[in-house]
XYZ file of C-alpha atoms in Angstrom:
761
model
C -6.070 -80.611 2.204
C -3.023 -80.980 4.407
C -1.466 -77.852 2.913
C -4.702 -75.879 3.533
C -4.747 -76.921 7.190
C -1.084 -75.936 7.594
C -1.765 -72.527 5.974
C -4.713 -71.942 8.290
C -2.617 -72.872 11.329
C 0.099 -70.428 10.212
C -2.439 -67.615 9.871
C -3.966 -68.358 13.277
C -0.492 -68.505 14.816
C 0.399 -65.113 13.272
C -2.804 -63.541 14.583
C -2.290 -65.089 18.017
C 1.300 -63.867 18.274
C 0.453 -60.439 16.844
C -2.437 -60.008 19.274
C 0.013 -60.247 22.172
C 1.677 -56.973 21.168
C 1.087 -54.408 23.901
C 2.064 -50.849 24.733
C 2.242 -49.683 28.349
C 3.687 -46.759 30.213
C 3.097 -43.764 32.432
C 1.981 -40.228 31.590
C 3.126 -37.580 34.031
C 3.270 -33.839 34.621
C 6.648 -32.625 33.338
C 6.933 -30.001 36.085
C 6.578 -32.324 39.103
C 6.666 -35.850 37.562
C 3.317 -36.725 39.173
C 1.137 -39.199 37.285
C -1.848 -37.711 35.436
C -5.229 -39.410 35.680
C -7.781 -39.601 32.827
C -5.266 -38.731 30.081
C -6.388 -40.014 26.674
C -3.697 -41.870 24.711
C -4.744 -42.792 21.216
C -3.615 -44.292 17.885
C -5.579 -42.225 15.298
C -4.920 -44.605 12.418
C -6.191 -47.607 14.356
C -8.807 -45.609 16.301
C -7.632 -47.465 19.356
C -6.514 -46.176 22.711
C -6.813 -46.094 26.478
C -7.180 -43.747 29.464
C -4.673 -43.511 32.323
C -5.575 -44.683 35.828
C -5.129 -42.711 39.057
C -1.367 -43.379 38.970
C -1.054 -42.122 35.398
C -0.460 -45.600 33.982
C -2.035 -47.114 30.867
C -1.933 -50.290 28.765
C -3.111 -50.883 25.187
C -3.355 -54.468 23.935
C -3.789 -56.164 20.584
C -1.561 -53.879 18.512
C -0.188 -54.740 15.053
C 3.537 -54.429 14.390
C 4.721 -51.338 12.532
C 5.260 -47.608 13.017
C 2.202 -45.537 13.951
C 1.283 -42.043 15.088
C 0.321 -41.808 18.769
C -1.350 -38.862 20.536
C -1.759 -38.109 24.254
C -4.089 -35.284 25.287
C -5.417 -33.820 28.521
C -7.141 -30.546 29.389
C -4.657 -27.984 30.690
C -1.617 -29.629 29.070
C 0.060 -29.404 25.669
C -0.952 -32.322 23.455
C 1.782 -34.881 22.734
C 2.194 -36.291 19.223
C 4.849 -38.675 17.949
C 5.599 -41.880 16.066
C 6.254 -45.188 17.809
C 7.359 -48.508 16.351
C 5.399 -51.431 17.780
C 7.497 -54.587 17.931
C 6.413 -58.113 18.808
C 5.706 -58.552 22.476
C 5.700 -55.832 25.131
C 6.469 -52.209 24.265
C 6.929 -49.264 26.640
C 6.370 -45.517 26.215
C 6.462 -42.972 29.051
C 5.272 -39.446 28.267
C 5.677 -36.154 30.131
C 3.138 -33.425 29.357
C 3.839 -29.726 29.765
C 1.103 -27.589 31.398
C -0.490 -25.110 28.985
C -3.478 -22.774 29.014
C -4.001 -23.377 25.279
C -6.997 -25.522 24.376
C -6.314 -29.208 23.808
C -5.308 -29.994 20.203
C -7.249 -32.555 18.221
C -6.293 -34.983 15.469
C -7.361 -33.777 12.007
C -9.221 -36.544 10.137
C -10.135 -34.798 6.867
C -6.516 -34.794 5.637
C -4.858 -38.143 4.880
C -2.018 -38.287 7.410
C -3.965 -37.850 10.704
C -1.836 -35.137 12.241
C -2.366 -32.450 14.839
C -3.085 -29.002 13.453
C 0.411 -27.736 14.283
C 1.876 -30.626 12.217
C -0.416 -30.208 9.205
C 0.887 -28.549 6.060
C -2.683 -27.609 5.128
C -4.564 -25.380 7.593
C -7.832 -26.979 8.705
C -10.380 -25.333 11.017
C -11.625 -27.584 13.824
C -14.574 -27.140 16.185
C -16.205 -29.470 18.682
C -19.959 -29.664 18.262
C -20.409 -29.302 22.020
C -18.729 -25.869 21.793
C -20.906 -24.793 18.860
C -24.071 -25.910 20.675
C -23.348 -23.649 23.644
C -23.892 -20.710 21.258
C -27.575 -21.622 20.889
C -27.823 -22.148 17.108
C -31.128 -23.893 16.193
C -29.536 -26.105 13.513
C -26.172 -27.685 12.761
C -25.422 -25.468 9.767
C -26.212 -22.282 11.715
C -23.678 -23.346 14.350
C -21.024 -24.030 11.711
C -21.507 -20.443 10.500
C -19.665 -19.282 13.638
C -16.342 -20.670 12.337
C -14.104 -17.918 10.831
C -14.326 -17.938 7.026
C -17.632 -19.837 7.058
C -21.093 -18.322 6.534
C -24.599 -19.608 5.850
C -27.012 -18.917 2.997
C -30.454 -19.530 4.465
C -34.167 -19.699 3.762
C -35.545 -19.016 7.218
C -34.154 -21.104 10.063
C -34.691 -24.684 8.879
C -33.017 -24.450 5.461
C -29.362 -23.450 5.245
C -26.133 -24.426 3.534
C -22.508 -23.527 4.240
C -20.596 -20.801 2.396
C -16.793 -21.061 2.498
C -14.982 -17.892 1.438
C -17.782 -16.878 -0.914
C -18.428 -20.293 -2.510
C -21.390 -22.559 -1.755
C -23.751 -25.303 -3.044
C -21.942 -27.643 -5.452
C -18.654 -25.819 -4.877
C -18.492 -26.978 -1.237
C -18.396 -30.696 -0.567
C -19.893 -32.132 2.633
C -18.609 -35.394 4.109
C -20.477 -37.351 6.771
C -19.752 -40.855 8.098
C -16.646 -40.775 5.896
C -18.549 -40.483 2.583
C -19.547 -37.553 0.376
C -23.079 -36.345 1.034
C -25.284 -36.245 -2.087
C -28.788 -34.843 -1.516
C -29.601 -32.563 -4.480
C -27.435 -29.864 -2.889
C -27.442 -27.770 -6.074
C -30.910 -26.378 -5.268
C -31.195 -22.957 -3.659
C -33.770 -24.234 -1.164
C -32.056 -27.534 -0.406
C -30.487 -27.544 3.061
C -27.676 -29.572 4.580
C -29.950 -32.480 5.542
C -27.874 -33.684 8.516
C -28.955 -33.555 12.155
C -26.418 -32.546 14.809
C -27.157 -35.632 16.928
C -24.239 -38.050 16.863
C -21.847 -35.525 15.296
C -18.763 -35.109 17.484
C -16.809 -32.422 15.638
C -16.550 -30.393 12.450
C -13.508 -29.812 10.243
C -13.405 -27.184 7.508
C -10.902 -27.110 4.642
C -11.031 -23.560 3.288
C -9.746 -23.881 -0.261
C -9.701 -26.342 -3.144
C -9.524 -29.943 -1.903
C -10.163 -31.600 -5.260
C -6.893 -33.504 -4.825
C -8.405 -35.347 -1.850
C -12.089 -35.451 -2.769
C -12.618 -34.754 -6.487
C -15.304 -32.629 -8.155
C -17.348 -30.194 -6.040
C -14.530 -29.688 -3.511
C -13.078 -26.733 -5.421
C -14.328 -24.270 -2.802
C -13.637 -26.344 0.273
C -14.834 -29.267 2.369
C -17.072 -29.491 5.405
C -16.123 -32.732 7.181
C -18.489 -34.002 9.896
C -16.891 -36.489 12.300
C -19.344 -38.974 13.861
C -19.161 -39.769 17.558
C -16.669 -42.438 18.552
C -17.587 -45.787 20.038
C -17.211 -46.291 23.796
C -13.869 -47.310 25.289
C -13.256 -51.107 25.441
C -15.277 -52.977 28.090
C -17.455 -49.990 28.936
C -20.987 -48.708 28.420
C -22.208 -45.134 28.536
C -25.238 -43.180 27.473
C -26.912 -39.812 27.643
C -30.221 -38.043 27.291
C -30.530 -34.417 26.221
C -33.138 -31.703 25.905
C -33.087 -28.192 24.393
C -35.723 -25.465 24.351
C -35.672 -22.376 22.087
C -37.822 -19.481 23.313
C -38.098 -17.843 19.867
C -39.384 -20.820 17.878
C -40.857 -22.612 20.913
C -38.431 -25.234 19.618
C -38.111 -28.552 21.377
C -35.104 -30.746 20.614
C -34.542 -33.992 22.460
C -32.467 -37.102 22.062
C -30.882 -40.111 23.691
C -27.925 -42.323 22.917
C -26.189 -45.415 24.195
C -22.726 -46.815 23.410
C -21.235 -50.119 24.520
C -17.958 -51.849 23.677
C -16.392 -55.193 24.428
C -12.893 -56.322 23.571
C -13.695 -56.556 19.866
C -17.334 -55.667 19.157
C -18.797 -52.180 19.609
C -22.328 -50.807 19.257
C -24.055 -47.445 19.383
C -27.578 -46.151 18.909
C -28.876 -42.564 18.949
C -32.367 -41.096 18.485
C -33.239 -37.409 18.138
C -36.187 -35.157 17.334
C -36.346 -31.468 16.451
C -39.558 -29.436 16.305
C -40.018 -25.664 15.768
C -42.866 -23.243 15.073
C -42.542 -20.121 12.893
C -39.696 -17.942 14.134
C -40.116 -14.401 15.481
C -38.348 -11.575 13.688
C -36.961 -8.595 15.567
C -40.300 -6.804 15.071
C -42.197 -9.439 17.074
C -43.984 -10.972 14.055
C -43.700 -14.623 13.142
C -42.470 -15.487 9.639
C -45.271 -17.598 8.229
C -44.399 -21.211 7.391
C -40.785 -21.059 8.601
C -41.675 -23.962 10.919
C -39.906 -27.305 10.565
C -39.502 -30.660 12.266
C -37.280 -33.679 11.886
C -36.612 -37.137 13.249
C -33.183 -38.727 13.235
C -31.774 -42.180 13.938
C -28.107 -43.146 13.950
C -26.715 -46.625 14.607
C -23.272 -48.172 14.459
C -21.615 -51.564 14.699
C -17.846 -51.908 15.042
C -15.362 -54.757 15.129
C -11.687 -54.432 16.031
C -9.047 -57.137 15.951
C -5.272 -56.789 15.946
C -4.672 -56.235 12.223
C -8.206 -55.468 11.102
C -10.926 -53.046 12.113
C -14.281 -52.278 10.575
C -17.386 -50.304 11.396
C -20.781 -49.936 9.766
C -22.948 -46.876 10.360
C -26.504 -46.065 9.372
C -28.376 -42.764 9.539
C -32.034 -42.166 8.750
C -33.314 -38.596 8.734
C -36.861 -37.451 8.004
C -37.497 -33.719 7.714
C -40.563 -31.598 7.015
C -39.579 -28.050 6.127
C -41.922 -25.169 5.482
C -40.857 -22.753 2.732
C -41.534 -19.218 4.042
C -42.758 -16.582 1.589
C -44.371 -13.859 3.703
C -45.202 -12.521 7.140
C -48.876 -13.429 7.168
C -51.064 -15.559 9.389
C -49.687 -15.617 12.949
C -49.840 -19.137 14.341
C -47.845 -21.543 16.505
C -48.691 -24.591 14.433
C -45.888 -27.140 14.162
C -47.166 -28.684 10.929
C -45.652 -27.130 7.795
C -48.133 -25.397 5.511
C -47.977 -25.288 1.707
C -45.462 -24.971 0.144
C -43.216 -27.353 2.058
C -40.578 -30.033 1.573
C -40.627 -33.584 2.855
C -37.226 -35.258 2.876
C -36.243 -38.838 3.614
C -32.521 -39.493 3.725
C -30.768 -42.832 4.266
C -26.995 -42.991 4.732
C -25.297 -46.386 5.022
C -21.508 -46.513 5.216
C -18.765 -48.944 6.074
C -15.095 -48.311 6.776
C -12.539 -51.096 7.031
C -8.805 -50.919 7.697
C -6.343 -53.752 7.166
C -2.956 -53.269 8.845
C 0.172 -54.755 7.347
C 3.735 -54.284 8.515
C 4.198 -50.451 8.373
C 1.323 -49.958 5.909
C -2.436 -50.212 5.779
C -5.356 -50.349 3.361
C -8.378 -48.128 4.051
C -11.657 -49.122 2.340
C -14.772 -46.931 2.598
C -18.055 -47.832 0.914
C -21.323 -45.935 1.117
C -24.896 -45.662 -0.069
C -27.132 -42.589 0.145
C -30.830 -42.766 -0.685
C -32.393 -39.307 -0.880
C -36.114 -38.857 -1.545
C -37.091 -35.199 -1.926
C -40.731 -34.162 -2.242
C -42.116 -30.648 -2.553
C -45.785 -29.878 -2.115
C -47.210 -26.696 -3.619
C -50.488 -24.800 -3.722
C -50.632 -22.695 -6.869
C -53.603 -20.732 -5.572
C -51.977 -20.239 -2.193
C -51.451 -16.502 -2.542
C -55.026 -15.827 -3.712
C -56.794 -17.406 -0.750
C -58.483 -15.326 1.867
C -57.049 -15.524 5.376
C -60.040 -17.469 6.709
C -59.645 -20.046 3.965
C -55.952 -20.273 4.824
C -56.832 -20.939 8.453
C -59.273 -23.672 7.505
C -56.732 -25.273 5.183
C -54.164 -25.381 7.970
C -56.560 -27.246 10.261
C -57.166 -29.904 7.623
C -53.553 -30.086 6.445
C -52.442 -32.938 8.674
C -55.308 -35.160 7.458
C -54.817 -34.291 3.802
C -51.042 -34.736 3.705
C -51.237 -38.439 2.954
C -53.473 -37.769 -0.066
C -51.574 -34.870 -1.582
C -49.637 -35.401 -4.758
C -46.130 -34.037 -4.673
C -45.438 -31.407 -7.302
C -41.795 -32.430 -7.136
C -40.725 -35.976 -6.263
C -37.087 -36.935 -6.854
C -35.237 -40.052 -5.765
C -31.461 -39.817 -5.806
C -29.445 -42.975 -5.158
C -25.680 -42.680 -4.774
C -23.063 -45.394 -4.280
C -19.654 -44.226 -3.005
C -16.317 -45.998 -2.914
C -12.969 -44.798 -1.610
C -9.888 -47.025 -1.428
C -6.651 -45.590 -0.035
C -3.393 -47.419 0.508
C -0.920 -45.925 2.994
C 2.446 -47.081 1.715
C 5.166 -48.205 4.135
C 7.053 -45.192 5.502
C 10.263 -44.626 3.573
C 12.654 -42.514 5.573
C 11.001 -39.117 5.938
C 8.260 -39.812 3.379
C 4.645 -40.746 4.022
C 2.656 -41.563 0.889
C -0.970 -42.352 0.127
C -2.393 -43.567 -3.198
C -6.046 -44.185 -3.881
C -9.061 -44.489 -6.130
C -12.456 -42.891 -5.439
C -15.755 -42.609 -7.237
C -19.545 -42.569 -7.247
C -22.371 -44.128 -9.234
C -25.525 -42.015 -9.021
C -29.028 -42.190 -10.452
C -31.780 -39.572 -10.308
C -35.429 -40.355 -11.092
C -38.528 -38.151 -11.129
C -41.997 -39.198 -10.000
C -43.757 -35.829 -9.559
C -45.701 -33.594 -11.927
C -42.770 -31.153 -12.158
C -39.070 -31.719 -12.623
C -36.026 -29.692 -11.629
C -33.589 -31.985 -13.394
C -34.243 -34.937 -15.758
C -33.721 -38.604 -15.005
C -29.980 -39.128 -15.224
C -26.988 -41.264 -14.340
C -23.708 -39.782 -13.111
C -20.471 -41.733 -12.817
C -17.230 -40.508 -11.244
C -13.832 -42.078 -10.936
C -10.660 -40.444 -9.646
C -7.062 -41.563 -9.024
C -4.842 -39.764 -6.511
C -1.422 -39.836 -4.960
C -0.059 -37.536 -2.243
C 3.186 -37.455 -0.249
C 4.193 -35.752 2.995
C 7.917 -35.127 3.406
C 9.217 -34.299 6.880
C 12.584 -32.694 6.073
C 13.470 -31.818 9.645
C 11.922 -30.440 12.820
C 11.114 -27.119 11.141
C 10.300 -27.965 7.512
C 7.505 -30.056 6.008
C 6.400 -30.425 2.402
C 3.312 -31.995 0.852
C 2.646 -32.615 -2.857
C -0.032 -34.493 -4.756
C -1.591 -35.196 -8.137
C -5.034 -36.405 -9.178
C -6.980 -37.310 -12.320
C -10.808 -37.342 -12.485
C -13.359 -38.444 -15.050
C -17.103 -37.713 -14.791
C -19.809 -38.913 -17.170
C -23.342 -37.511 -17.110
C -26.056 -39.321 -19.080
C -29.472 -37.584 -18.892
C -32.659 -38.854 -20.499
C -35.036 -36.763 -22.575
C -38.044 -35.232 -20.867
C -41.358 -34.493 -22.620
C -42.026 -34.304 -26.328
C -39.877 -32.359 -28.775
C -43.082 -30.808 -30.140
C -44.208 -29.480 -26.753
C -43.032 -26.603 -24.576
C -40.733 -27.647 -21.758
C -39.004 -30.376 -23.753
C -35.517 -31.277 -22.483
C -33.346 -33.096 -25.001
C -31.193 -36.072 -23.966
C -27.697 -35.208 -22.803
C -24.434 -37.133 -22.624
C -21.323 -35.278 -21.486
C -17.875 -36.289 -20.279
C -15.701 -34.102 -18.067
C -12.021 -34.683 -17.255
C -9.531 -32.838 -15.080
C -5.982 -33.100 -13.733
C -5.355 -31.344 -10.423
C -2.379 -30.896 -8.169
C -1.398 -29.394 -4.838
C 1.803 -28.209 -3.203
C 2.222 -27.152 0.407
C 5.062 -26.025 2.641
C 5.091 -25.495 6.409
C 7.956 -23.819 8.219
C 8.387 -23.506 11.969
C 10.048 -20.102 11.819
C 10.586 -20.238 15.574
C 9.271 -22.229 18.506
C 6.139 -20.060 18.574
C 5.856 -18.859 14.968
C 4.629 -21.029 12.053
C 4.134 -20.182 8.388
C 2.239 -22.146 5.752
C 1.840 -21.680 2.025
C -0.421 -23.875 -0.111
C -1.019 -23.751 -3.856
C -3.756 -25.993 -5.215
C -5.966 -26.416 -8.248
C -9.555 -27.566 -8.126
C -12.397 -28.249 -10.506
C -16.141 -28.680 -10.668
C -18.160 -30.295 -13.419
C -21.432 -28.433 -14.141
C -24.449 -29.991 -12.433
C -27.644 -31.169 -14.091
C -29.594 -28.036 -13.173
C -27.016 -25.817 -14.873
C -26.957 -28.046 -17.952
C -30.640 -28.895 -18.439
C -32.975 -26.485 -16.552
C -36.024 -25.226 -18.430
C -38.925 -23.832 -16.436
C -40.213 -21.981 -13.367
C -40.244 -23.630 -9.968
C -41.670 -22.801 -6.552
C -39.805 -20.033 -4.753
C -37.376 -19.139 -7.560
C -39.494 -16.372 -9.148
C -37.569 -16.857 -12.374
C -37.656 -18.987 -15.513
C -34.293 -20.782 -15.652
C -32.722 -22.025 -18.870
C -29.706 -24.337 -18.693
C -26.682 -24.339 -20.954
C -25.775 -27.716 -22.454
C -22.339 -26.482 -23.538
C -20.966 -25.519 -20.125
C -17.347 -26.448 -19.397
C -15.583 -27.507 -16.212
C -14.962 -24.787 -13.679
C -11.218 -24.809 -12.926
C -9.524 -22.821 -10.193
C -6.112 -22.021 -8.777
C -5.922 -20.865 -5.169
C -2.967 -19.607 -3.176
C -3.242 -19.671 0.627
C -0.881 -18.050 3.092
C -1.225 -18.711 6.822
C 0.862 -17.208 9.626
C 0.411 -18.228 13.269
C 2.023 -17.162 16.512
C 1.370 -19.148 19.661
C 2.778 -19.204 23.154
C 1.350 -20.335 26.459
C -0.981 -17.372 26.842
C -1.356 -15.735 23.439
C -2.353 -16.838 19.935
C -2.465 -14.839 16.713
C -3.355 -15.894 13.165
C -3.418 -14.292 9.730
C -4.854 -16.167 6.726
C -4.954 -14.754 3.207
C -6.110 -16.290 -0.075
C -6.432 -15.511 -3.780
C -8.762 -17.750 -5.793
C -8.769 -17.493 -9.598
C -11.627 -19.390 -11.288
C -11.733 -20.098 -15.001
C -15.205 -20.530 -16.596
C -17.126 -19.657 -13.418
C -20.795 -20.635 -13.873
C -23.384 -18.049 -12.885
C -26.994 -17.177 -13.620
C -28.083 -13.823 -15.037
C -31.304 -12.219 -16.352
C -31.732 -12.198 -20.141
C -34.188 -9.276 -20.206
C -37.000 -11.429 -21.614
C -40.122 -12.923 -20.021
C -41.712 -16.386 -20.259
C -44.922 -17.428 -18.494
C -45.038 -13.931 -16.957
C -41.699 -14.684 -15.270
C -38.281 -13.128 -16.018
C -35.907 -15.457 -17.866
C -32.479 -16.263 -16.412
C -29.689 -18.024 -18.317
C -26.678 -19.974 -17.101
C -23.472 -18.351 -18.379
C -19.721 -18.688 -17.881
C -17.014 -16.114 -17.302
C -13.673 -16.019 -15.475
C -13.846 -14.776 -11.882
C -11.631 -14.076 -8.882
C -12.163 -14.166 -5.137
C -9.730 -12.931 -2.519
C -9.660 -12.044 1.154
C -8.869 -13.768 4.412
C -9.202 -13.909 8.177
C -7.231 -12.363 11.024
C -7.627 -12.907 14.742
C -6.118 -13.342 18.186
C -6.816 -15.234 21.402
C -5.528 -13.893 24.726
C -5.553 -15.886 27.983
C -3.215 -13.904 30.257
C -1.181 -15.354 33.112
C -2.051 -15.785 35.949
C -5.692 -15.410 34.881
C -5.773 -18.550 32.737
C -9.545 -18.767 33.191
C -9.983 -15.577 31.151
C -10.187 -15.704 27.334
C -10.409 -12.688 25.036
C -10.950 -13.539 21.369
C -11.340 -11.429 18.258
C -11.532 -12.307 14.565
C -12.216 -10.426 11.329
C -13.062 -11.972 7.962
C -13.445 -10.477 4.513
C -14.176 -11.798 1.013
C -14.277 -9.994 -2.335
C -15.538 -11.641 -5.512
C -16.050 -10.353 -9.032
C -16.416 -11.523 -12.613
C -13.870 -10.645 -15.276
C -16.277 -7.964 -16.467
C -15.994 -6.248 -13.066
C -19.499 -7.181 -11.893
C -19.657 -8.474 -8.324
C -20.337 -12.168 -7.721
C -23.619 -13.065 -5.980
C -23.843 -14.389 -2.414
C -20.574 -12.864 -1.231
C -20.730 -12.585 2.588
C -20.426 -9.189 4.226
C -17.266 -8.452 6.202
C -17.614 -9.584 9.816
C -15.889 -8.727 13.107
C -16.454 -11.000 16.110
C -15.321 -10.085 19.636
C -15.774 -12.556 22.473
C -15.059 -12.493 26.194
C -15.369 -15.848 27.935
C -14.365 -17.375 31.251
C -13.793 -21.018 32.162
C -13.323 -22.533 35.619
C -12.452 -26.118 36.564
C -13.163 -27.588 39.990
C -11.993 -31.155 40.505
C -13.859 -31.469 43.816
C -17.446 -30.884 44.870
C -20.675 -31.019 42.884
C -19.885 -28.110 40.518
C -17.174 -29.525 38.240
C -16.781 -26.926 35.486
C -18.361 -23.619 34.597
C -18.146 -21.190 31.693
C -19.720 -17.982 30.450
C -19.323 -15.771 27.393
C -20.398 -12.487 25.866
C -19.835 -11.833 22.161
C -20.521 -8.960 19.792
C -20.840 -9.809 16.090
C -20.480 -6.771 13.860
C -21.544 -7.351 10.251
C -20.584 -4.524 7.943
C -22.518 -3.044 5.035
C -22.378 -5.165 1.891
C -22.443 -2.611 -0.896
C -20.699 -4.532 -3.644
C -23.513 -6.675 -4.978
C -24.393 -8.501 -8.199
C -26.922 -7.249 -10.751
C -29.947 -8.882 -9.077
C -28.973 -8.281 -5.434
C -29.568 -5.240 -3.255
C -27.256 -3.461 -0.825
C -27.441 -4.747 2.764
C -26.852 -2.276 5.638
C -24.570 -3.203 8.527
C -25.739 -4.336 11.953
C -24.425 -5.731 15.250
C -25.704 -8.678 17.285
C -25.043 -9.193 20.992
C -24.934 -12.801 22.234
C -24.281 -14.246 25.697
C -24.325 -17.558 27.512
C -23.546 -19.432 30.714
C -23.161 -23.123 31.484
C -21.271 -25.833 33.239
C -20.951 -29.433 34.387
C -22.367 -30.562 37.696
C -22.475 -33.827 39.664
C -25.955 -34.683 40.971
C -27.113 -38.038 42.381
C -23.878 -39.575 41.049
C -24.761 -38.412 37.531
C -22.843 -35.848 35.492
C -24.960 -33.155 33.875
C -24.196 -30.346 31.477
C -26.417 -27.259 31.602
C -26.220 -24.367 29.134
C -28.255 -21.184 28.745
C -27.520 -18.960 25.754
C -29.157 -15.877 24.287
C -28.699 -14.826 20.652
C -29.573 -11.351 19.369
C -29.963 -10.287 22.982
C -31.134 -6.766 22.032
C -33.803 -8.104 19.635
C -32.210 -6.335 16.667
C -34.222 -5.948 13.448
C -31.955 -7.018 10.600
C -31.817 -8.924 7.322
C -28.667 -10.902 6.543
C -27.159 -10.430 3.100
C -27.190 -14.210 2.534
C -30.855 -14.614 3.471
C -32.965 -15.805 0.543
C -35.926 -14.031 2.164
C -34.181 -10.697 1.781
C -35.932 -9.850 -1.496
C -39.286 -10.101 0.324
C -38.114 -7.828 3.146
C -38.453 -10.616 5.739
C -36.389 -10.158 8.910
C -34.008 -12.699 10.375
C -34.599 -14.186 13.809
C -35.052 -11.853 16.761
C -34.049 -12.580 20.344
C -33.840 -16.280 21.201
C -32.970 -17.885 24.521
C -31.911 -21.535 24.415
C -31.816 -23.772 27.480
C -29.980 -27.082 27.112
C -29.612 -30.048 29.453
C -27.452 -33.125 28.825
C -27.389 -35.961 31.388
C -24.676 -38.611 31.217
C -25.952 -42.042 32.229
């Protein structure tokens, strides 16, 4: 007993002494040595920081001993990044920032070493959600489609999923709240399922990231960063409202964040409601309406050597599945067929800091309930019957039986240990995995009841040779087991036999970054990736709503395995930026679906097949902000992707080449009621897509003109952000190549004007 008391006293003494570690200093303008107010200084690994006062001074308390990355950033100045060793007691760090017209750099979270983009060996695209929202996209995934190298395959406006350099669905992994998002993403009509509320920024890894994330990351990763907690001993909140003239869409939300010395809380509510969208011909696309409700909550705790946060997200969506331009209505209730989705995401992240090392533990649970309601006689009804059905729909919804009812439960775990720094080496080792069950409760099934188990082991090292040369290498092993139950009777049509398959893969990555000069940087990355076939590809047998084909799975499918080479060149000075990214992606045993030439149930039969494939292309662009007109920004980017099977046939869903030209202006005014203002005009030119797969059609080229204006104002001691944006300003009639409504000749959205208001409380 005595020994236990002594041990406890030693621990408490260590915590008490360690908690007295502080870092203080002054951040100033390098040109005139004047202190800078409101500069953010931040430890990314600890997610702890402070803001300078009116003299440019700051103080951060309760720091663990060890060497950590620290970042200081402020609009109009070059971001500072460096390592500092925190010793017991008081520590001091003064920083001088150099003025720069280049946008403020952000810390990249999706890669393991938390570095600024200029320090990363792997190129990662970064975009703030607030910037994407000013472009007036009606959904999160549509906004992400504005990032170079990223496109969207869509079913109307409400259903969309990201395409990274020609790869999508289970070849692109989505992370939210620090865990992999699992929501039956293999389905063609299954959208992203995440609301933009409470998302602070987006990071995109364009290329195989299986080393970091395992199966399904062979095409890339879309990493959604949740909003941070409030600064210590502060409370803030906001309310927001958006209106879309095209869909009569109303989006609203409110959030509050509060933090003490150790405990932190946040809560955010949001709603999104749209009627059928108008095409460029002035007709509404029947049943493209959708609505959703979203709740996000968080609880955080931060001590000296330990931090943890728990986050929860509940999203309920009702999504109409458009099939025609028929009855013109402004109803907000989805008609048949439609999806009803309930998604629960619970995650926890804990970090334990030792001397020069730390353990990062992330656990997660996702509960996804997907229901689809169909009317098999829907197309044979007369218009007056349709109208009557719509009036009664809201009352009948509770009594309808879902044709498709799937419940997917997924448990995630991710443990990563950051080893103590050894000279110029930084090393991370870890283990990741999932345990997933799928169960069916409806009259139809897309995939059988099944259990999927993943486990992966990884190790990766960053070697900082000198100021100009950085290397990164890594190795990973994965094992996936799929155990699917039988469905139906072996004597009846539609029988699916039981399935038990194991998939294994070793993957590696090598990267090299060279600062060729002070302004010029080159990167080369070589990485392998893999994807185990999903249940739909292995077990499908039948026709389902919206597919217009009878799909037959292939139980003998192998792993997809790819090798991608990326080359990135960047030039950057105070007023000019240029980038050139190229890639070549070779995929062994690429899984695709193709018509067999036969018919079942009056529907053409499609089989899942495998064949080697290649994709190649890249992005090029520049950003000009000439001196002395630092408020002026001229941006241009061009992206291209080519994809084909070994046989020479083009791959499906390859985005058309795209050229984007943007002119924008930004003004800052530190005094008065009008604080900041901005405006932009952009022209998106999408070229003809003539190289198409066997069951696609050629898509002609088109151009879309977009514009917007906005700013921050001070009114009644409250800060407000107002934005007005107009997409497809000329009301162009067009059909995107990646629209799933293309085969029905249904136009994409016509002119839409979005008005947004955000009030900081």
